């Protein structure tokens, strides 16, 4: 019910429902089912705080759910990609670039391990990584990230959007051209 209220934009009702759900889960006897319910409730609560732009609280709840998912699944669960991706976004906003890269790399690693090495991680993760590498003046790594995004771009179809996973195609291609030129001049 908390997620239904959240989708409707009734954030105070969503918060109340999620708090009740967490209390109920805590009353259950310890075990994997209880832990998985808690993990799910923690992710939902984190999402609510994320929507409310309460990043510290969101990180706390994402961290709680992360611990449970890691202990239950050993790091191979699709929900972990969501958790790491959101944590990367929050760390990026706080300019904690080392933590951002750590979370982003975890997202890429899990996506590749779950769905196969050729399956790309979300473009938004590569975009964040490219921006951090650029700020760190690691232009080769930034170029690699932009090239990963470029690989996701479908063949030109002018009837569709120029965005995929929150990334603008034209910006990607401009970055790649600029980085290619910059790196070529350094040689």
GROMACS .gro file of N, CA, C and O in nm, residues 60-138:
model
  316
   60UNK      N    1   2.079   0.566   0.417
   60UNK     CA    2   2.069   0.478   0.533
   60UNK      C    3   1.984   0.355   0.500
   60UNK      O    4   2.024   0.242   0.525
   61UNK      N    5   1.867   0.378   0.443
   61UNK     CA    6   1.778   0.266   0.410
   61UNK      C    7   1.834   0.180   0.297
   61UNK      O    8   1.821   0.058   0.299
   62UNK      N    9   1.897   0.243   0.198
   62UNK     CA   10   1.961   0.163   0.093
   62UNK      C   11   2.073   0.077   0.152
   62UNK      O   12   2.090  -0.039   0.114
   63UNK      N   13   2.147   0.133   0.246
   63UNK     CA   14   2.253   0.056   0.311
   63UNK      C   15   2.200  -0.063   0.388
   63UNK      O   16   2.258  -0.172   0.384
   64UNK      N   17   2.089  -0.044   0.458
   64UNK     CA   18   2.027  -0.155   0.532
   64UNK      C   19   1.983  -0.267   0.438
   64UNK      O   20   2.007  -0.385   0.465
   65UNK      N   21   1.917  -0.229   0.329
   65UNK     CA   22   1.871  -0.332   0.235
   65UNK      C   23   1.989  -0.397   0.164
   65UNK      O   24   1.987  -0.517   0.137
   66UNK      N   25   2.092  -0.320   0.136
   66UNK     CA   26   2.212  -0.374   0.071
   66UNK      C   27   2.274  -0.486   0.154
   66UNK      O   28   2.307  -0.593   0.100
   67UNK      N   29   2.285  -0.464   0.282
   67UNK     CA   30   2.341  -0.567   0.372
   67UNK      C   31   2.260  -0.696   0.364
   67UNK      O   32   2.317  -0.806   0.357
   68UNK      N   33   2.130  -0.685   0.366
   68UNK     CA   34   2.044  -0.804   0.363
   68UNK      C   35   2.057  -0.876   0.229
   68UNK      O   36   2.076  -0.998   0.225
   69UNK      N   37   2.048  -0.802   0.120
   69UNK     CA   38   2.059  -0.866  -0.012
   69UNK      C   39   2.195  -0.932  -0.032
   69UNK      O   40   2.204  -1.040  -0.089
   70UNK      N   41   2.301  -0.867   0.015
   70UNK     CA   42   2.434  -0.927   0.002
   70UNK      C   43   2.446  -1.055   0.083
   70UNK      O   44   2.503  -1.154   0.037
   71UNK      N   45   2.389  -1.055   0.203
   71UNK     CA   46   2.397  -1.176   0.287
   71UNK      C   47   2.309  -1.288   0.232
   71UNK      O   48   2.345  -1.405   0.241
   72UNK      N   49   2.196  -1.254   0.172
   72UNK     CA   50   2.104  -1.357   0.122
   72UNK      C   51   2.144  -1.409  -0.016
   72UNK      O   52   2.124  -1.527  -0.046
   73UNK      N   53   2.195  -1.322  -0.102
   73UNK     CA   54   2.220  -1.361  -0.241
   73UNK      C   55   2.366  -1.353  -0.282
   73UNK      O   56   2.399  -1.385  -0.396
   74UNK      N   57   2.452  -1.308  -0.194
   74UNK     CA   58   2.593  -1.301  -0.228
   74UNK      C   59   2.626  -1.202  -0.338
   74UNK      O   60   2.726  -1.216  -0.407
   75UNK      N   61   2.544  -1.105  -0.358
   75UNK     CA   62   2.575  -1.000  -0.454
   75UNK      C   63   2.519  -1.020  -0.593
   75UNK      O   64   2.551  -0.944  -0.683
   76UNK      N   65   2.436  -1.123  -0.613
   76UNK     CA   66   2.381  -1.147  -0.746
   76UNK      C   67   2.229  -1.142  -0.744
   76UNK      O   68   2.162  -1.243  -0.755
   77UNK      N   69   2.175  -1.025  -0.729
   77UNK     CA   70   2.030  -1.008  -0.732
   77UNK      C   71   2.000  -0.880  -0.809
   77UNK      O   72   2.067  -0.778  -0.789
   78UNK      N   73   1.902  -0.883  -0.899
   78UNK     CA   74   1.871  -0.763  -0.978
   78UNK      C   75   1.841  -0.638  -0.896
   78UNK      O   76   1.872  -0.527  -0.938
   79UNK      N   77   1.784  -0.655  -0.778
   79UNK     CA   78   1.752  -0.538  -0.694
   79UNK      C   79   1.879  -0.466  -0.652
   79UNK      O   80   1.878  -0.345  -0.631
   80UNK      N   81   1.989  -0.539  -0.641
   80UNK     CA   82   2.115  -0.476  -0.603
   80UNK      C   83   2.159  -0.372  -0.706
   80UNK      O   84   2.219  -0.270  -0.669
   81UNK      N   85   2.130  -0.395  -0.833
   81UNK     CA   86   2.167  -0.296  -0.935
   81UNK      C   87   2.092  -0.165  -0.909
   81UNK      O   88   2.150  -0.057  -0.921
   82UNK      N   89   1.966  -0.176  -0.873
   82UNK     CA   90   1.886  -0.057  -0.841
   82UNK      C   91   1.943   0.015  -0.719
   82UNK      O   92   1.959   0.138  -0.720
   83UNK      N   93   1.975  -0.062  -0.617
   83UNK     CA   94   2.028  -0.002  -0.494
   83UNK      C   95   2.160   0.068  -0.521
   83UNK      O   96   2.178   0.185  -0.485
   84UNK      N   97   2.253  -0.001  -0.587
   84UNK     CA   98   2.383   0.060  -0.617
   84UNK      C   99   2.369   0.182  -0.708
   84UNK      O  100   2.439   0.281  -0.691
   85UNK      N  101   2.279   0.174  -0.804
   85UNK     CA  102   2.259   0.285  -0.895
   85UNK      C  103   2.208   0.409  -0.821
   85UNK      O  104   2.257   0.519  -0.843
   86UNK      N  105   2.112   0.390  -0.733
   86UNK     CA  106   2.060   0.503  -0.654
   86UNK      C  107   2.167   0.557  -0.559
   86UNK      O  108   2.181   0.678  -0.542
   87UNK      N  109   2.244   0.467  -0.498
   87UNK     CA  110   2.350   0.512  -0.408
   87UNK      C  111   2.455   0.591  -0.486
   87UNK      O  112   2.505   0.693  -0.436
   88UNK      N  113   2.488   0.547  -0.607
   88UNK     CA  114   2.584   0.620  -0.690
   88UNK      C  115   2.533   0.760  -0.719
   88UNK      O  116   2.608   0.858  -0.712
   89UNK      N  117   2.406   0.769  -0.751
   89UNK     CA  118   2.346   0.899  -0.781
   89UNK      C  119   2.353   0.993  -0.660
   89UNK      O  120   2.386   1.111  -0.673
   90UNK      N  121   2.322   0.940  -0.543
   90UNK     CA  122   2.326   1.022  -0.422
   90UNK      C  123   2.468   1.065  -0.390
   90UNK      O  124   2.494   1.183  -0.362
   91UNK      N  125   2.562   0.971  -0.396
   91UNK     CA  126   2.703   1.005  -0.370
   91UNK      C  127   2.753   1.109  -0.470
   91UNK      O  128   2.829   1.200  -0.434
   92UNK      N  129   2.712   1.096  -0.595
   92UNK     CA  130   2.752   1.192  -0.699
   92UNK      C  131   2.702   1.331  -0.663
   92UNK      O  132   2.776   1.429  -0.675
   93UNK      N  133   2.580   1.341  -0.617
   93UNK     CA  134   2.524   1.471  -0.578
   93UNK      C  135   2.599   1.532  -0.459
   93UNK      O  136   2.606   1.653  -0.446
   94UNK      N  137   2.653   1.445  -0.372
   94UNK     CA  138   2.732   1.492  -0.258
   94UNK      C  139   2.879   1.513  -0.294
   94UNK      O  140   2.960   1.545  -0.208
   95UNK      N  141   2.913   1.489  -0.421
   95UNK     CA  142   3.050   1.501  -0.471
   95UNK      C  143   3.146   1.405  -0.403
   95UNK      O  144   3.265   1.433  -0.387
   96UNK      N  145   3.096   1.291  -0.363
   96UNK     CA  146   3.179   1.184  -0.307
   96UNK      C  147   3.211   1.088  -0.422
   96UNK      O  148   3.148   0.984  -0.438
   97UNK      N  149   3.307   1.128  -0.503
   97UNK     CA  150   3.332   1.060  -0.629
   97UNK      C  151   3.387   0.919  -0.613
   97UNK      O  152   3.356   0.831  -0.693
   98UNK      N  153   3.468   0.895  -0.511
   98UNK     CA  154   3.520   0.759  -0.491
   98UNK      C  155   3.406   0.662  -0.459
   98UNK      O  156   3.400   0.552  -0.513
   99UNK      N  157   3.316   0.704  -0.372
   99UNK     CA  158   3.201   0.620  -0.338
   99UNK      C  159   3.107   0.605  -0.458
   99UNK      O  160   3.047   0.500  -0.477
  100UNK      N  161   3.095   0.711  -0.536
  100UNK     CA  162   3.012   0.705  -0.656
  100UNK      C  163   3.066   0.600  -0.752
  100UNK      O  164   2.991   0.515  -0.802
  101UNK      N  165   3.197   0.605  -0.778
  101UNK     CA  166   3.258   0.508  -0.870
  101UNK      C  167   3.246   0.366  -0.816
  101UNK      O  168   3.220   0.272  -0.892
  102UNK      N  169   3.262   0.350  -0.686
  102UNK     CA  170   3.249   0.217  -0.625
  102UNK      C  171   3.109   0.160  -0.648
  102UNK      O  172   3.093   0.045  -0.690
  103UNK      N  173   3.007   0.241  -0.623
  103UNK     CA  174   2.869   0.196  -0.643
  103UNK      C  175   2.839   0.173  -0.791
  103UNK      O  176   2.773   0.076  -0.828
  104UNK      N  177   2.888   0.262  -0.876
  104UNK     CA  178   2.864   0.249  -1.020
  104UNK      C  179   2.930   0.122  -1.074
  104UNK      O  180   2.869   0.048  -1.153
  105UNK      N  181   3.052   0.096  -1.033
  105UNK     CA  182   3.122  -0.025  -1.079
  105UNK      C  183   3.051  -0.151  -1.029
  105UNK      O  184   3.046  -0.251  -1.100
  106UNK      N  185   2.996  -0.145  -0.909
  106UNK     CA  186   2.919  -0.259  -0.857
  106UNK      C  187   2.795  -0.283  -0.943
  106UNK      O  188   2.761  -0.398  -0.971
  107UNK      N  189   2.730  -0.176  -0.985
  107UNK     CA  190   2.614  -0.190  -1.073
  107UNK      C  191   2.652  -0.259  -1.203
  107UNK      O  192   2.589  -0.355  -1.244
  108UNK      N  193   2.758  -0.210  -1.266
  108UNK     CA  194   2.804  -0.267  -1.393
  108UNK      C  195   2.840  -0.414  -1.375
  108UNK      O  196   2.801  -0.500  -1.455
  109UNK      N  197   2.911  -0.444  -1.269
  109UNK     CA  198   2.954  -0.582  -1.241
  109UNK      C  199   2.836  -0.676  -1.225
  109UNK      O  200   2.832  -0.785  -1.284
  110UNK      N  201   2.736  -0.635  -1.148
  110UNK     CA  202   2.620  -0.721  -1.124
  110UNK      C  203   2.541  -0.742  -1.253
  110UNK      O  204   2.502  -0.854  -1.285
  111UNK      N  205   2.519  -0.634  -1.329
  111UNK     CA  206   2.443  -0.647  -1.453
  111UNK      C  207   2.513  -0.745  -1.547
  111UNK      O  208   2.449  -0.832  -1.607
  112UNK      N  209   2.643  -0.734  -1.559
  112UNK     CA  210   2.716  -0.821  -1.649
  112UNK      C  211   2.716  -0.966  -1.599
  112UNK      O  212   2.705  -1.059  -1.679
  113UNK      N  213   2.724  -0.985  -1.470
  113UNK     CA  214   2.726  -1.122  -1.415
  113UNK      C  215   2.590  -1.189  -1.422
  113UNK      O  216   2.582  -1.310  -1.444
  114UNK      N  217   2.484  -1.112  -1.402
  114UNK     CA  218   2.351  -1.172  -1.402
  114UNK      C  219   2.304  -1.202  -1.544
  114UNK      O  220   2.253  -1.309  -1.573
  115UNK      N  221   2.321  -1.106  -1.633
  115UNK     CA  222   2.264  -1.119  -1.767
  115UNK      C  223   2.365  -1.154  -1.875
  115UNK      O  224   2.330  -1.163  -1.991
  116UNK      N  225   2.488  -1.170  -1.841
  116UNK     CA  226   2.590  -1.202  -1.940
  116UNK      C  227   2.681  -1.085  -1.966
  116UNK      O  228   2.642  -0.970  -1.956
  117UNK      N  229   2.802  -1.115  -2.001
  117UNK     CA  230   2.905  -1.012  -2.016
  117UNK      C  231   2.873  -0.910  -2.125
  117UNK      O  232   2.921  -0.797  -2.120
  118UNK      N  233   2.794  -0.945  -2.223
  118UNK     CA  234   2.766  -0.852  -2.332
  118UNK      C  235   2.649  -0.759  -2.301
  118UNK      O  236   2.621  -0.669  -2.379
  119UNK      N  237   2.581  -0.780  -2.191
  119UNK     CA  238   2.467  -0.695  -2.158
  119UNK      C  239   2.517  -0.568  -2.091
  119UNK      O  240   2.583  -0.573  -1.988
  120UNK      N  241   2.485  -0.453  -2.146
  120UNK     CA  242   2.536  -0.329  -2.088
  120UNK      C  243   2.460  -0.287  -1.963
  120UNK      O  244   2.343  -0.318  -1.948
  121UNK      N  245   2.529  -0.218  -1.876
  121UNK     CA  246   2.465  -0.158  -1.759
  121UNK      C  247   2.387  -0.036  -1.806
  121UNK      O  248   2.402   0.008  -1.920
  122UNK      N  249   2.304   0.020  -1.722
  122UNK     CA  250   2.227   0.138  -1.762
  122UNK      C  251   2.318   0.253  -1.808
  122UNK      O  252   2.424   0.276  -1.750
  123UNK      N  253   2.273   0.323  -1.911
  123UNK     CA  254   2.351   0.434  -1.965
  123UNK      C  255   2.378   0.542  -1.863
  123UNK      O  256   2.482   0.606  -1.865
  124UNK      N  257   2.285   0.562  -1.770
  124UNK     CA  258   2.303   0.667  -1.670
  124UNK      C  259   2.424   0.639  -1.580
  124UNK      O  260   2.491   0.732  -1.537
  125UNK      N  261   2.453   0.512  -1.555
  125UNK     CA  262   2.570   0.477  -1.473
  125UNK      C  263   2.698   0.512  -1.548
  125UNK      O  264   2.791   0.570  -1.493
  126UNK      N  265   2.704   0.476  -1.677
  126UNK     CA  266   2.822   0.511  -1.756
  126UNK      C  267   2.838   0.662  -1.768
  126UNK      O  268   2.949   0.714  -1.769
  127UNK      N  269   2.726   0.733  -1.775
  127UNK     CA  270   2.731   0.879  -1.783
  127UNK      C  271   2.793   0.937  -1.656
  127UNK      O  272   2.881   1.023  -1.663
  128UNK      N  273   2.750   0.890  -1.541
  128UNK     CA  274   2.805   0.938  -1.414
  128UNK      C  275   2.954   0.905  -1.406
  128UNK      O  276   3.035   0.989  -1.368
  129UNK      N  277   2.990   0.782  -1.444
  129UNK     CA  278   3.130   0.742  -1.439
  129UNK      C  279   3.214   0.829  -1.533
  129UNK      O  280   3.324   0.873  -1.496
  130UNK      N  281   3.164   0.857  -1.654
  130UNK     CA  282   3.237   0.939  -1.749
  130UNK      C  283   3.261   1.079  -1.694
  130UNK      O  284   3.371   1.134  -1.707
  131UNK      N  285   3.159   1.135  -1.630
  131UNK     CA  286   3.173   1.270  -1.575
  131UNK      C  287   3.276   1.273  -1.462
  131UNK      O  288   3.354   1.368  -1.451
  132UNK      N  289   3.279   1.170  -1.380
  132UNK     CA  290   3.378   1.165  -1.271
  132UNK      C  291   3.518   1.149  -1.328
  132UNK      O  292   3.612   1.218  -1.288
  133UNK      N  293   3.533   1.055  -1.422
  133UNK     CA  294   3.665   1.036  -1.483
  133UNK      C  295   3.713   1.164  -1.551
  133UNK      O  296   3.832   1.196  -1.547
  134UNK      N  297   3.621   1.236  -1.613
  134UNK     CA  298   3.657   1.361  -1.678
  134UNK      C  299   3.709   1.461  -1.574
  134UNK      O  300   3.811   1.526  -1.594
  135UNK      N  301   3.639   1.472  -1.460
  135UNK     CA  302   3.681   1.564  -1.354
  135UNK      C  303   3.817   1.524  -1.296
  135UNK      O  304   3.893   1.608  -1.253
  136UNK      N  305   3.843   1.393  -1.296
  136UNK     CA  306   3.970   1.343  -1.245
  136UNK      C  307   4.079   1.346  -1.352
  136UNK      O  308   4.189   1.300  -1.329
  137UNK      N  309   4.046   1.396  -1.468
  137UNK     CA  310   4.134   1.406  -1.584
  137UNK      C  311   4.184   1.269  -1.630
  137UNK      O  312   4.293   1.256  -1.684
  138UNK      N  313   4.102   1.169  -1.609
  138UNK     CA  314   4.129   1.035  -1.661
  138UNK      C  315   4.049   1.022  -1.791
  138UNK      O  316   3.944   0.960  -1.797
   0.00000   0.00000   0.00000
